[in-house]
Tab-separated table of C-alpha atoms in Angstrom:
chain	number	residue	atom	x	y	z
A	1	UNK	CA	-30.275	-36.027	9.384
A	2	UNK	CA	-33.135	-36.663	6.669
A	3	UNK	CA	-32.793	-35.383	3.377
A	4	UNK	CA	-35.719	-32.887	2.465
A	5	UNK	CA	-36.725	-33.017	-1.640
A	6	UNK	CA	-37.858	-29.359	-1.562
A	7	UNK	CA	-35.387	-27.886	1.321
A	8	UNK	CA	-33.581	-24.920	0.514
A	9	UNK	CA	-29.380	-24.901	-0.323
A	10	UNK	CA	-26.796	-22.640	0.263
A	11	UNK	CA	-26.277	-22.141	-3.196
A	12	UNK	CA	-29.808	-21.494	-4.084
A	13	UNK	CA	-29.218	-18.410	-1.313
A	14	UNK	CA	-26.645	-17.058	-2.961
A	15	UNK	CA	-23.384	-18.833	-1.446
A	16	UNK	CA	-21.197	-21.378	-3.950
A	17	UNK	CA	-18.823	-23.279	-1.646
A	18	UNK	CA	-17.816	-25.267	-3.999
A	19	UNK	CA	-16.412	-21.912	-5.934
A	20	UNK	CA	-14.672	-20.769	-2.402
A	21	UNK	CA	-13.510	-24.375	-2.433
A	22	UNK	CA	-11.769	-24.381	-5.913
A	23	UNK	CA	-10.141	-20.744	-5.057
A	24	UNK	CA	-8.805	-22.131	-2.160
A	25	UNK	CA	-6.984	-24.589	-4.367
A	26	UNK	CA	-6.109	-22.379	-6.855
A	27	UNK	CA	-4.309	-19.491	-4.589
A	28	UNK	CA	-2.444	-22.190	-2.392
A	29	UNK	CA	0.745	-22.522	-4.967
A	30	UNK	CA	0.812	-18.681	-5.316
A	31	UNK	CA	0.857	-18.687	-1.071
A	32	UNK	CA	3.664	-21.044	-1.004
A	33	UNK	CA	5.730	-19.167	-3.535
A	34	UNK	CA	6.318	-16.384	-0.668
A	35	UNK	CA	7.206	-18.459	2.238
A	36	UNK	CA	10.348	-16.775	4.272
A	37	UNK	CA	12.186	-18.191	7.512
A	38	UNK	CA	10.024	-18.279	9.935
A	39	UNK	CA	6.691	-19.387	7.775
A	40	UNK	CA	6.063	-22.201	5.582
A	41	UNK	CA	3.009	-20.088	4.076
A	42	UNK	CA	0.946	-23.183	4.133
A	43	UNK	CA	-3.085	-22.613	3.517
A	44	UNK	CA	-6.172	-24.725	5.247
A	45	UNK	CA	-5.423	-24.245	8.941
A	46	UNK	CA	-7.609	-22.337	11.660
A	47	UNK	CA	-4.756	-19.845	12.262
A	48	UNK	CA	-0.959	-19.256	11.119
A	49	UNK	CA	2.526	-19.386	13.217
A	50	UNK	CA	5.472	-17.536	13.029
A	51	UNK	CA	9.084	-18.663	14.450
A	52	UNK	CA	10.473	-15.089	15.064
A	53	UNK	CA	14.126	-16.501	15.977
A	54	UNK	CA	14.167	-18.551	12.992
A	55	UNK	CA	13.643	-15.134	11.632
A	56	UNK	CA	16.777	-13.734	13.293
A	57	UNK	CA	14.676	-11.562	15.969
A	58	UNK	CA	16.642	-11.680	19.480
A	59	UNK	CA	14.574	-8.795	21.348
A	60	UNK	CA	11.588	-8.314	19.260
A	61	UNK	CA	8.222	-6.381	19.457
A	62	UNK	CA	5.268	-6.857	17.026
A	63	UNK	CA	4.126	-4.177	14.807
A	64	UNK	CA	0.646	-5.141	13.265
A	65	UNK	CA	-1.355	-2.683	10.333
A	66	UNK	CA	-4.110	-2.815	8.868
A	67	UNK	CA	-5.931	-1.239	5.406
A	68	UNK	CA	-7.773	-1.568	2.414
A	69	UNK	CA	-7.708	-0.078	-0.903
A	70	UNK	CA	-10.420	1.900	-1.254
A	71	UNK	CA	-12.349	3.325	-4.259
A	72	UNK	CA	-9.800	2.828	-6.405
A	73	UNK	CA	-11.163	-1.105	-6.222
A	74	UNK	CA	-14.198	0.707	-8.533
A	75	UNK	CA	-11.775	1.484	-11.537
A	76	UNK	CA	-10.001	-2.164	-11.040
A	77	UNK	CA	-14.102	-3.779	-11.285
A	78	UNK	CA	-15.078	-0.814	-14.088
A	79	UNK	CA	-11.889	-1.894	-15.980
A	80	UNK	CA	-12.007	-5.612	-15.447
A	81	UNK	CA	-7.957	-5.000	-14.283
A	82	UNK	CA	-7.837	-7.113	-10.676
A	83	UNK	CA	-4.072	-8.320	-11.318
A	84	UNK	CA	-2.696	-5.274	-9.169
A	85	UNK	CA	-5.359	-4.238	-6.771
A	86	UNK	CA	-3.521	-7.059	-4.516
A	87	UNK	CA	-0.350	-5.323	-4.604
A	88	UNK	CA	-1.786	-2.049	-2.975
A	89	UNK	CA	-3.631	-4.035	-0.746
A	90	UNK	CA	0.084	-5.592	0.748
A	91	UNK	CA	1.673	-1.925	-0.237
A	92	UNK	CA	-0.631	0.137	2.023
A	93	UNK	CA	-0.071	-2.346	5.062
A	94	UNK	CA	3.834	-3.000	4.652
A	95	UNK	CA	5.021	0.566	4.258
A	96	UNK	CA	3.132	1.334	7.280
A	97	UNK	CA	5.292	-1.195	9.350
A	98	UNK	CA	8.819	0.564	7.396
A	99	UNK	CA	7.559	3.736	8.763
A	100	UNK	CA	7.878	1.715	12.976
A	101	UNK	CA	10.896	0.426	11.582
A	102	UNK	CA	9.735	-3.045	11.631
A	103	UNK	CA	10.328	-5.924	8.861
A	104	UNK	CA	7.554	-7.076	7.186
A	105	UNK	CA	6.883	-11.277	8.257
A	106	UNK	CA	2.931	-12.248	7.670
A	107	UNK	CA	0.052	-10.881	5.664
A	108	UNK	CA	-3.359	-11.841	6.094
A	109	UNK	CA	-5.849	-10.678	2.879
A	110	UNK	CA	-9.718	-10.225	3.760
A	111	UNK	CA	-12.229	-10.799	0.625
A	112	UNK	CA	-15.674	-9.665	0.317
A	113	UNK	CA	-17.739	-9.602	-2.749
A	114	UNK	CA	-21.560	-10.839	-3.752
A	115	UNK	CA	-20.880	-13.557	-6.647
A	116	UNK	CA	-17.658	-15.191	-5.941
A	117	UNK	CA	-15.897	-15.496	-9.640
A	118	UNK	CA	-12.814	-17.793	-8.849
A	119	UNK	CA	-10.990	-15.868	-12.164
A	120	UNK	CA	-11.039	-12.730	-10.792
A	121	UNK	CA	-10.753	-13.372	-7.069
A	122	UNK	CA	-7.480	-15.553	-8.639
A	123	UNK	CA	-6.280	-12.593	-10.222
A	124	UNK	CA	-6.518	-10.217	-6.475
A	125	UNK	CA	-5.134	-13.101	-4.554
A	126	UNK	CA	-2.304	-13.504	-7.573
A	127	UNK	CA	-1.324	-10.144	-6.864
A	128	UNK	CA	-1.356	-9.921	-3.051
A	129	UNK	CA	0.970	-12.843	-3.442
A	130	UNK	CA	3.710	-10.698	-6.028
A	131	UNK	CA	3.056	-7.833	-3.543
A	132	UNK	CA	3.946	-10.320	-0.627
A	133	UNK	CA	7.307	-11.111	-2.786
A	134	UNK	CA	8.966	-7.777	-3.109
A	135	UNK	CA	8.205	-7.080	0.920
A	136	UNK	CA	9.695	-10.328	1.678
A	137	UNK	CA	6.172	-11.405	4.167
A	138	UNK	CA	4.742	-14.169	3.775
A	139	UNK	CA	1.042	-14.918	2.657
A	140	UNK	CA	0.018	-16.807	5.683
A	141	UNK	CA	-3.974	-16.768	5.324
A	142	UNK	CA	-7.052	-14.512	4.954
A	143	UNK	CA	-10.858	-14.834	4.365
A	144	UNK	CA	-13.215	-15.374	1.365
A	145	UNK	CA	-16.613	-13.996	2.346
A	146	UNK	CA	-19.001	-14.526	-0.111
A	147	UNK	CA	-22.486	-12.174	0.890
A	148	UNK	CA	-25.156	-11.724	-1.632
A	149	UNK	CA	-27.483	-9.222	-1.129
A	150	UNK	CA	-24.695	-7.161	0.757
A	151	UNK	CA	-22.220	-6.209	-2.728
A	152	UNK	CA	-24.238	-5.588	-5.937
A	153	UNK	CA	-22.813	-7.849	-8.695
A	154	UNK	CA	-19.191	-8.533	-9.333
A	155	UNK	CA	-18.187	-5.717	-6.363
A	156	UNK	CA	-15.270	-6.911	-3.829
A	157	UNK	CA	-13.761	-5.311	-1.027
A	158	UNK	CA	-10.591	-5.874	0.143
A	159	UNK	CA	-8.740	-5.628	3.543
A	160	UNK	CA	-5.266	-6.643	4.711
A	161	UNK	CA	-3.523	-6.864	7.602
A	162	UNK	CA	0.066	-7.465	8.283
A	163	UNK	CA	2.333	-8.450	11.233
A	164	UNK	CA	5.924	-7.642	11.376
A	165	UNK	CA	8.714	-7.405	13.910
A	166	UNK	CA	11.756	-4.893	15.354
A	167	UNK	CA	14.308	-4.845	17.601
A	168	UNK	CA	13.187	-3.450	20.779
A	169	UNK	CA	15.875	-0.497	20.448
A	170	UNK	CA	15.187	0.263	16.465
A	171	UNK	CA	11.275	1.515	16.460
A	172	UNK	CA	11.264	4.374	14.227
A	173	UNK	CA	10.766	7.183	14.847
A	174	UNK	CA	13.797	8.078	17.100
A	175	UNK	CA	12.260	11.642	18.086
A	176	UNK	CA	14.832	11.886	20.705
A	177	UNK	CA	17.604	11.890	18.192
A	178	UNK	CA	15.526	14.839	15.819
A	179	UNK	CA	16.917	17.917	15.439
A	180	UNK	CA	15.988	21.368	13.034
A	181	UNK	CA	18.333	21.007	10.409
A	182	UNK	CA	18.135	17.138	10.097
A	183	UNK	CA	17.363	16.727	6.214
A	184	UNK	CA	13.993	14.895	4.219
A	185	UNK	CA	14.411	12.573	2.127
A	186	UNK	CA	11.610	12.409	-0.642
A	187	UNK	CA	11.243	8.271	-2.710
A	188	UNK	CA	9.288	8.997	-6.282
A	189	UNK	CA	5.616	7.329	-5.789
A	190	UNK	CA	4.578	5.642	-9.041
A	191	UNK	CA	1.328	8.107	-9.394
A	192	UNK	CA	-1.676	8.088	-6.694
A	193	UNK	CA	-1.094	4.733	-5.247
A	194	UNK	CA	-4.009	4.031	-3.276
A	195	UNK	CA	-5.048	7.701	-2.005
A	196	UNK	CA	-7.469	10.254	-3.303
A	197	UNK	CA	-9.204	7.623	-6.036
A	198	UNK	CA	-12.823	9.562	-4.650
A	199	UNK	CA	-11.777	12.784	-6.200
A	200	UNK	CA	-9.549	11.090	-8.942
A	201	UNK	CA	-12.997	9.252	-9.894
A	202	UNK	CA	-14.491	12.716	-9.973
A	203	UNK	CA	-11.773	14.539	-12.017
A	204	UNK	CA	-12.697	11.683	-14.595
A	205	UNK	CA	-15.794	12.382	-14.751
A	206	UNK	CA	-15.430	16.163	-15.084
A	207	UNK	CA	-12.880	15.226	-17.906
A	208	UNK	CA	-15.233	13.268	-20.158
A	209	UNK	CA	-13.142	10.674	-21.082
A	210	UNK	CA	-13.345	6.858	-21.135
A	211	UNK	CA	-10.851	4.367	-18.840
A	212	UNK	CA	-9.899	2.693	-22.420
A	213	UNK	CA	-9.256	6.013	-24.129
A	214	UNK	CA	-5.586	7.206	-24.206
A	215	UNK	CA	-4.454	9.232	-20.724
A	216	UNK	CA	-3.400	12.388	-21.606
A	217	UNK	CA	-0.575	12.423	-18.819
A	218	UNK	CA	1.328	8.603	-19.963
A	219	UNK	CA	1.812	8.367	-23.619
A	220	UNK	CA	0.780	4.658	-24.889
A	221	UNK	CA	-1.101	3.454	-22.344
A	222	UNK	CA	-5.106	3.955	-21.584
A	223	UNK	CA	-6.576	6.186	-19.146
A	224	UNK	CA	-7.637	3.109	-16.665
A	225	UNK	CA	-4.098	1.085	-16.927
A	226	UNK	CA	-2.203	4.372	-15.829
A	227	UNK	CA	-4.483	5.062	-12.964
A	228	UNK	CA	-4.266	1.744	-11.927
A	229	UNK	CA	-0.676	1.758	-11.859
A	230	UNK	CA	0.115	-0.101	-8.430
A	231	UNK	CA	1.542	1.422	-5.067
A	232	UNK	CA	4.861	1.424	-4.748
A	233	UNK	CA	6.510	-1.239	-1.947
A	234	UNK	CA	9.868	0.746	-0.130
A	235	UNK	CA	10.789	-2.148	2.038
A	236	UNK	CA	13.673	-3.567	0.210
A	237	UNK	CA	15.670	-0.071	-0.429
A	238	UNK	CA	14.949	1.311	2.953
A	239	UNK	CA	14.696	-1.274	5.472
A	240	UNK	CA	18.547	-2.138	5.396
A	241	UNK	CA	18.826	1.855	5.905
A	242	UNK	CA	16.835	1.603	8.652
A	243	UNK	CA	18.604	-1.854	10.378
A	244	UNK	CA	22.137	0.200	9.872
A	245	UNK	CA	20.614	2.963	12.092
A	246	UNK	CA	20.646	5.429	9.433
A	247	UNK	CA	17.077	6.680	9.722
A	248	UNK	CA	15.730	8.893	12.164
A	249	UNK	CA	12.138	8.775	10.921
A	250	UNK	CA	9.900	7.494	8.402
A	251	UNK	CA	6.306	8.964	6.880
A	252	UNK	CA	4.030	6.373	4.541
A	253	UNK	CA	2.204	9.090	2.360
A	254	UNK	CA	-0.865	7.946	2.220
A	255	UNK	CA	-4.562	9.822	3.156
A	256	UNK	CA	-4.291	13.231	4.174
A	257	UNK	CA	-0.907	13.492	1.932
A	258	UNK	CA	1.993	15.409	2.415
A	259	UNK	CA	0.939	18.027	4.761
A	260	UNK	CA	-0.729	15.552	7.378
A	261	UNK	CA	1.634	12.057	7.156
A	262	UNK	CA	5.224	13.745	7.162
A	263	UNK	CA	4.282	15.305	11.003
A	264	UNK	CA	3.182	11.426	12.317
A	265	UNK	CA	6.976	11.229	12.492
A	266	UNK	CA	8.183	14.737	13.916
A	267	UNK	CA	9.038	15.284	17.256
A	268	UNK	CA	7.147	17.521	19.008
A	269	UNK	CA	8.627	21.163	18.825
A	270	UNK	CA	9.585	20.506	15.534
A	271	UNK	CA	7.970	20.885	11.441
A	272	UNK	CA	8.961	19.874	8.526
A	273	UNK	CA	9.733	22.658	6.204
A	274	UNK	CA	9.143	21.679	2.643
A	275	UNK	CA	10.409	22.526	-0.521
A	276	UNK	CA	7.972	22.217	-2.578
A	277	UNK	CA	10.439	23.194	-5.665
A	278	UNK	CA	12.812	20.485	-5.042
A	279	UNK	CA	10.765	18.215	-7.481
A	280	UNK	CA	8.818	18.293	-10.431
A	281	UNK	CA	5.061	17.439	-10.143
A	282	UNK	CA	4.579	14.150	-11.845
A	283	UNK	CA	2.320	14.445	-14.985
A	284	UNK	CA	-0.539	12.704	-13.817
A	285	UNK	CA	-1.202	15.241	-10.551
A	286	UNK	CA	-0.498	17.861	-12.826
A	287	UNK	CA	-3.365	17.030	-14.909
A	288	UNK	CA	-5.905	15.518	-11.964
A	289	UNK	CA	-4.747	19.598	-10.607
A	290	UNK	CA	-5.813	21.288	-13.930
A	291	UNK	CA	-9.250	19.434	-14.923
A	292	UNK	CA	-10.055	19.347	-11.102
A	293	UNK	CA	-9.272	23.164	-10.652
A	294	UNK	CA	-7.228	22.040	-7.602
A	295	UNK	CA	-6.047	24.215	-5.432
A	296	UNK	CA	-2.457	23.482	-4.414
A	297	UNK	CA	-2.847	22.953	-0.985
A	298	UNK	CA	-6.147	20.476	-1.807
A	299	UNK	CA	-3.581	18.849	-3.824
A	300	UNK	CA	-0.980	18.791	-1.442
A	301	UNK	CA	-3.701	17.091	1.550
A	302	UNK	CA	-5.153	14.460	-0.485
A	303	UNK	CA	-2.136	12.990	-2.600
A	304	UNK	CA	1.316	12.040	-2.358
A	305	UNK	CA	1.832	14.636	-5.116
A	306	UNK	CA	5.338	12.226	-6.443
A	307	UNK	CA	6.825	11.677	-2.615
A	308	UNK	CA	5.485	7.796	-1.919
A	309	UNK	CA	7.959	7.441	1.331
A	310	UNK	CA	9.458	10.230	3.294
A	311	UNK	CA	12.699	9.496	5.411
A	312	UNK	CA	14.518	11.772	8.009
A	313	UNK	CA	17.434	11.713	8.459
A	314	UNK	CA	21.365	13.331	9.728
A	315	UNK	CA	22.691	15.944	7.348
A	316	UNK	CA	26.133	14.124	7.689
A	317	UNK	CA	24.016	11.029	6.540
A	318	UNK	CA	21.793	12.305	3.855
A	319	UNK	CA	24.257	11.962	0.794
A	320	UNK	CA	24.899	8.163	2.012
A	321	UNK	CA	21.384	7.286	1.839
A	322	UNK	CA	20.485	9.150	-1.087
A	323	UNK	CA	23.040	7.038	-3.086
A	324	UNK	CA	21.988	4.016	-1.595
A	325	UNK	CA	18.835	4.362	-2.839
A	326	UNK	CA	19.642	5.575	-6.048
A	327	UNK	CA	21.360	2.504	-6.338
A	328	UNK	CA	18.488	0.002	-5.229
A	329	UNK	CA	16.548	1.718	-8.110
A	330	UNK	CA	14.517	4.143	-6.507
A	331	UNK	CA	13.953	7.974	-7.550
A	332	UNK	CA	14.983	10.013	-4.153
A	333	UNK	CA	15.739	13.088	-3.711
A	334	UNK	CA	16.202	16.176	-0.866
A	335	UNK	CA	12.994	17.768	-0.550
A	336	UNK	CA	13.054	19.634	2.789
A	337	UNK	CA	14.763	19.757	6.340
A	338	UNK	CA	13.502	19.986	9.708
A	339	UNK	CA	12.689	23.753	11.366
A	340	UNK	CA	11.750	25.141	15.094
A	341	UNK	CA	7.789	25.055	15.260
């Protein structure tokens, strides 16, 4: 092919490859650092493989997810703070597979944005790998798109998708085993996690104040660092609950909250019956709730309101897994049973 003096380039439309190039190289070490049995985590290929019997699988089925992060990506770009943004991004996915039961084995990280800055893209990919880590999946892959004209300045968007794996006789949840009077198990969220960040945005607004002044609900640290604080990852406390057939059920609280996630994992004829007394109301919803005006039940639909993971389970069972995951360093607590409908 000819060369042509005046043609146009890639670059001059927008695109760098040589910046996708260098991120490439720079996010390959942090991908290697979460290889498991079953992946090498290796970076550059058309597609990844995963050896489920080097995994330990004998009967397995496939559980795949799928999610994003969603506005609160605006107060991660408005704060400059992309060094956690990644862990949501694997938190949202791999809590979704603990609800099916299923073990967490490959995650796959999507990456839009306008200007490609290798720093900050770095930082996202740096923390989908530590979020990778503490589910024990491995960062197999995922996709740099770099679209100008499509996200205004630095914006990204982020999407992941994971792929994990359970024994054909341990999907959760085990509606057949449910019965009114087995008990809820409420595990402490670490604030909003990655739900509700339209009307948190709002409340801000409404409040007056600045992400770098002080947050009136976490003494020492600034408005924007505590609202960024990063969604919490269950898999290591719960998942050996779940492989010693302790669990009956499982609910990720994510959109729609504690009134619509908890019944995703009800049998049918039966409701959970909160109580919403069983645990304080973590500072920060307690303040979103007062500048909002927030009605309680508002509250109760759009945020996890302190209850990141719900778990059902036997009431000859509950005090068993309550001190197990005391012990793996997780806030839980009773905070309901099941009822009749």
């Amino acid at each position: 092919m000819s060369e042509q003096p005046s043609g146009l380039t890639y670059a001059q439309a927008g695109v760098d490859i040589d910046a996708g190039t260098a991120l490439v190289e720079a996010i390959k070490p942090l991908a290697k650092a979460t290889r498991r049995p079953g992946a090498d985590a290796a970076l550059g290929g058309f597609g990844a493989l995963f050896d489920l019997k080097a995994a330990g699988f004998i009967d397995p089925l496939l559980v795949s997810t799928t999610d994003g992060v969603g506005t609160k990506l605006k107060i991660a770009i408005e704060t400059g703070r992309h060094d956690t943004v990644g862990i949501d991004l694997v938190a949202m996915c791999v809590n979704d597979l603990l609800a099916q039961g299923a073990e967490p084995l490959m995650f796959l990280d999507y990456f839009a944005t306008g200007k490609l800055d290798v720093t900050s893209a770095t930082a996202v990919v740096a923390g989908i790998a530590e979020g990778c880590k503490q589910a024990g999946a491995a960062l197999v892959g995922g996709e740099t798109a770099e679209m100008p004209g499509m996200y205004a300045g630095g914006d990204y968007d982020l999407a992941g998708f994971s792929i994990g794996a359970v024994e054909r006789g341990a999907v959760l949840p085990r509606l057949d085993d449910q019965k009114a009077g087995d008990i809820l198990i409420g595990i402490g969220s670490d604030g909003p996690h990655s739900n509700g960040y339209s009307l948190v945005r709002r409340v801000v607004e409404r409040s007056g104040l600045d992400w770098n002044d002080a947050a009136p609900f976490a003494p020492g640290k600034t408005l924007g660092e505590a609202l960024m604080a990063p969604t919490r990852i269950y898999v290591k406390s719960v998942l050996p609950l779940i492989k010693a057939g302790l669990i009956k059920g499982g609910a990720h609280i994510t959109g729609g909250g504690l009134i619509e996630n908890p019944p995703r994992a009800i049998a049918e004829g039966l409701e959970p019956r909160m109580d919403w007394q069983a645990w304080p109301l973590p500072p920060v919803f307690a303040w979103l709730q007062s500048v909002g005006n927030v009605a309680d039940h508002e509250l109760r639909r759009t945020f996890n309101c302190g209850i990141g993971f719900m778990l059902i389970v036997a009431p000859s069972d509950a005090q068993a897994v309550l001190t197990a995951l005391l012990n793996a360093g997780e806030n839980a607590f009773i905070c309901g049973e099941l009822a009749a409908a």
